[in-house]
mmCIF file of C-alpha atoms in Angstrom:
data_model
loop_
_atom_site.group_PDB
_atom_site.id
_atom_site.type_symbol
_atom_site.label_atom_id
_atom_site.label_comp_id
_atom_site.label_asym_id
_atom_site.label_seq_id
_atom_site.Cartn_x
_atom_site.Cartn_y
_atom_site.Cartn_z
ATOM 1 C CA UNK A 1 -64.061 -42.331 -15.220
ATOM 2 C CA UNK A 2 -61.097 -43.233 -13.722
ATOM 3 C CA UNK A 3 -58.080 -41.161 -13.574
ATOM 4 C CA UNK A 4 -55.550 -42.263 -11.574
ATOM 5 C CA UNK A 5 -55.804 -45.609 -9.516
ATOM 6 C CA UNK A 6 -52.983 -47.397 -7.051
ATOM 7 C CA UNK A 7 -52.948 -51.031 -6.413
ATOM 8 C CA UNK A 8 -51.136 -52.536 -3.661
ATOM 9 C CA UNK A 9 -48.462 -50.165 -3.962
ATOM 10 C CA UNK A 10 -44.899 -51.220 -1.671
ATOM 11 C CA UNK A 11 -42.028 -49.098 -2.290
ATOM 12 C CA UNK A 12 -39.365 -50.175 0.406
ATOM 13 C CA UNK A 13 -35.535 -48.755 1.047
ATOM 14 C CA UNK A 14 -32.498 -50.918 1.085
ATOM 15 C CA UNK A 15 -29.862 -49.535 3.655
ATOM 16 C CA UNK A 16 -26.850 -51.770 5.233
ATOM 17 C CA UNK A 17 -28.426 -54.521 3.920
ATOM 18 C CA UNK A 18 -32.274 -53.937 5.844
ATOM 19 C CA UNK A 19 -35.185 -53.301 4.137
ATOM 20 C CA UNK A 20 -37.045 -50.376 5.106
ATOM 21 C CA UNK A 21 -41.076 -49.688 4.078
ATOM 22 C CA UNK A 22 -42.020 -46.474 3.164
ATOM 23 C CA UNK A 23 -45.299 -47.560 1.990
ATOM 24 C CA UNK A 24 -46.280 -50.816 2.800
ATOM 25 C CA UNK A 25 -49.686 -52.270 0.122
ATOM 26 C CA UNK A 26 -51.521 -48.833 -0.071
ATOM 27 C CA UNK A 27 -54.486 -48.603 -3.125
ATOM 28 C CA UNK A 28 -56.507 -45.450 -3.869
ATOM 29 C CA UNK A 29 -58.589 -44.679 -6.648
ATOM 30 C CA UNK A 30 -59.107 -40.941 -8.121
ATOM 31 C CA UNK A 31 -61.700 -40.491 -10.737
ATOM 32 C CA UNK A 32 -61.966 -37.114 -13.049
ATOM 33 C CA UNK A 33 -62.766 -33.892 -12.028
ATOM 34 C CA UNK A 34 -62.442 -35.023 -8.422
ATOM 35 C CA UNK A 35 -59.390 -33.762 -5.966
ATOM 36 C CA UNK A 36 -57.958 -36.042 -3.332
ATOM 37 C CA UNK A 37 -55.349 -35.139 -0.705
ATOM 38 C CA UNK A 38 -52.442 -37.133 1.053
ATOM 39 C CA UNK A 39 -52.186 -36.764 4.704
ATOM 40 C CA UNK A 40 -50.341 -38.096 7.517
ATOM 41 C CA UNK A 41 -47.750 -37.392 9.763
ATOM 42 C CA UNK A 42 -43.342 -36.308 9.134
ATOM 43 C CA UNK A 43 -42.066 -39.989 7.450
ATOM 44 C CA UNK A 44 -45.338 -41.609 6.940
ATOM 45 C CA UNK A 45 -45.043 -42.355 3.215
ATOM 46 C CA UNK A 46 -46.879 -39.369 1.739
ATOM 47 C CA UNK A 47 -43.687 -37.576 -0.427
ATOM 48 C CA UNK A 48 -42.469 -41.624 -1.570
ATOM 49 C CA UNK A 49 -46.056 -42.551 -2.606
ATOM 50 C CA UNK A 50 -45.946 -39.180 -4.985
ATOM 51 C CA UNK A 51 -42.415 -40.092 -5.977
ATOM 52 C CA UNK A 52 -43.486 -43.279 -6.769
ATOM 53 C CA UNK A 53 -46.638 -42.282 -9.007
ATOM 54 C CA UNK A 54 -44.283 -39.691 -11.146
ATOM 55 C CA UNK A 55 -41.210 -42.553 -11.499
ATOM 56 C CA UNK A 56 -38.902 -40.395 -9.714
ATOM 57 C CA UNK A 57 -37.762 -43.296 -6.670
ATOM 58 C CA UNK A 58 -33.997 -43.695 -7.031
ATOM 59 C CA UNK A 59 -31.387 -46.078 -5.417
ATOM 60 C CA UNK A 60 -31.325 -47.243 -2.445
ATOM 61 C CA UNK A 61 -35.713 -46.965 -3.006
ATOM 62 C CA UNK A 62 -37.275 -49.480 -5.053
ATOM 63 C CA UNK A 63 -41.250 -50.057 -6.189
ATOM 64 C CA UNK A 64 -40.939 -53.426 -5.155
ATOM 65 C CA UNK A 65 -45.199 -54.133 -5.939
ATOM 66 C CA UNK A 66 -47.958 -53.018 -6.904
ATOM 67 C CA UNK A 67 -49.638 -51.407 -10.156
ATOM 68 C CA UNK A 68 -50.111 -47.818 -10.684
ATOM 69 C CA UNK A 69 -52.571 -46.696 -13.268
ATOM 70 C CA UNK A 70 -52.983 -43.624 -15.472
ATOM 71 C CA UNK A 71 -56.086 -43.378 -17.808
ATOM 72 C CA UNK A 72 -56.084 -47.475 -18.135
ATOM 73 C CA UNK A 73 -52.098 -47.801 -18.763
ATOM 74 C CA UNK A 74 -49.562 -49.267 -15.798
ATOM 75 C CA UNK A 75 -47.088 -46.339 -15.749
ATOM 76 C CA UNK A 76 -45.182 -49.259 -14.031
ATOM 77 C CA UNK A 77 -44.387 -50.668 -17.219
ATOM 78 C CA UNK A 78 -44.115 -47.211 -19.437
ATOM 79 C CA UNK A 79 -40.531 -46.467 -20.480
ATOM 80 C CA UNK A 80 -38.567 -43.142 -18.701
ATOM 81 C CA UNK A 81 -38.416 -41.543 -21.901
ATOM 82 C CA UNK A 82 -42.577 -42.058 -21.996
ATOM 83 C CA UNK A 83 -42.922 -41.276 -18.434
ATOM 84 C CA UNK A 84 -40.580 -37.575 -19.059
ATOM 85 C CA UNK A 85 -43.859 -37.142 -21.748
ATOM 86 C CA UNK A 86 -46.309 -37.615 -18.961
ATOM 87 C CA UNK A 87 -44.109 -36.063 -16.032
ATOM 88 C CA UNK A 88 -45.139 -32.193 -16.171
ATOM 89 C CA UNK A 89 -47.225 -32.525 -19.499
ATOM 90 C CA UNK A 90 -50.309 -35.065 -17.467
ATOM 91 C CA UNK A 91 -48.754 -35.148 -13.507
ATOM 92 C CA UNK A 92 -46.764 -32.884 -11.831
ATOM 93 C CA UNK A 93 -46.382 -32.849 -8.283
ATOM 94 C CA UNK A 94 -46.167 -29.244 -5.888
ATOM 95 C CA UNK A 95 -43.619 -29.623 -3.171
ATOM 96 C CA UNK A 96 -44.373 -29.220 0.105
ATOM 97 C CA UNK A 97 -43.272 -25.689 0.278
ATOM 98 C CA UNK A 98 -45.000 -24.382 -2.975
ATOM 99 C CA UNK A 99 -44.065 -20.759 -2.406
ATOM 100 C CA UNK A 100 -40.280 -21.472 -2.608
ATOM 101 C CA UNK A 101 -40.773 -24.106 -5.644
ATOM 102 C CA UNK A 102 -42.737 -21.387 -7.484
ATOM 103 C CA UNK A 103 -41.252 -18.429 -6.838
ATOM 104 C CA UNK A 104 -38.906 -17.507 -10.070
ATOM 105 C CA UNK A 105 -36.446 -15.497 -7.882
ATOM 106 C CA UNK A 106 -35.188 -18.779 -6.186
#
């Protein structure tokens, strides 16, 4: 079954009036049980394309297209107060340094 799928996801960035991608018409599809990773290189998209699956993009970023999917529903179209019930609860996202996010004396 499928879990998680991405459809021609664009999420650009607006800055002195230019329009930045940050990803440009990406689609994945995870099913259940499985594990998938997100590689590439410093500024290739990876941290805005989890942004963009948990809701979190903020001004000047923008999902400008595209459809992400969470067991069948568009989170796209889910509410902020529905998507704080799924952020954390259903998806939750580890920072690229995990020891520091983790670690209760920080």
């Amino acid at each position: 079954m499928t879990l998680l799928q991405v459809k021609n996801l664009k999420t650009y960035f607006y800055l002195n009036g230019k329009e930045y991608p940050a990803v440009d018409d990406i689609n994945f599809t995870l099913d259940e049980g499985k594990t998938m990773a997100i590689i590439g290189e410093s500024g290739s998209g990876k941290s805005v394309t989890a942004l963009s699956i948990m809701g979190l993009i903020d001004a000047p970023g923008k999902i400008i297209h595209g459809e992400i999917h969470y067991k069948g529903e568009n989170l796209l179209k889910k509410s902020e107060k529905a998507m704080r019930q799924i952020r954390g609860n259903e998806i939750s996202m580890i920072y690229q340094d995990p020891m520091t996010t983790l670690n209760p004396m920080n």
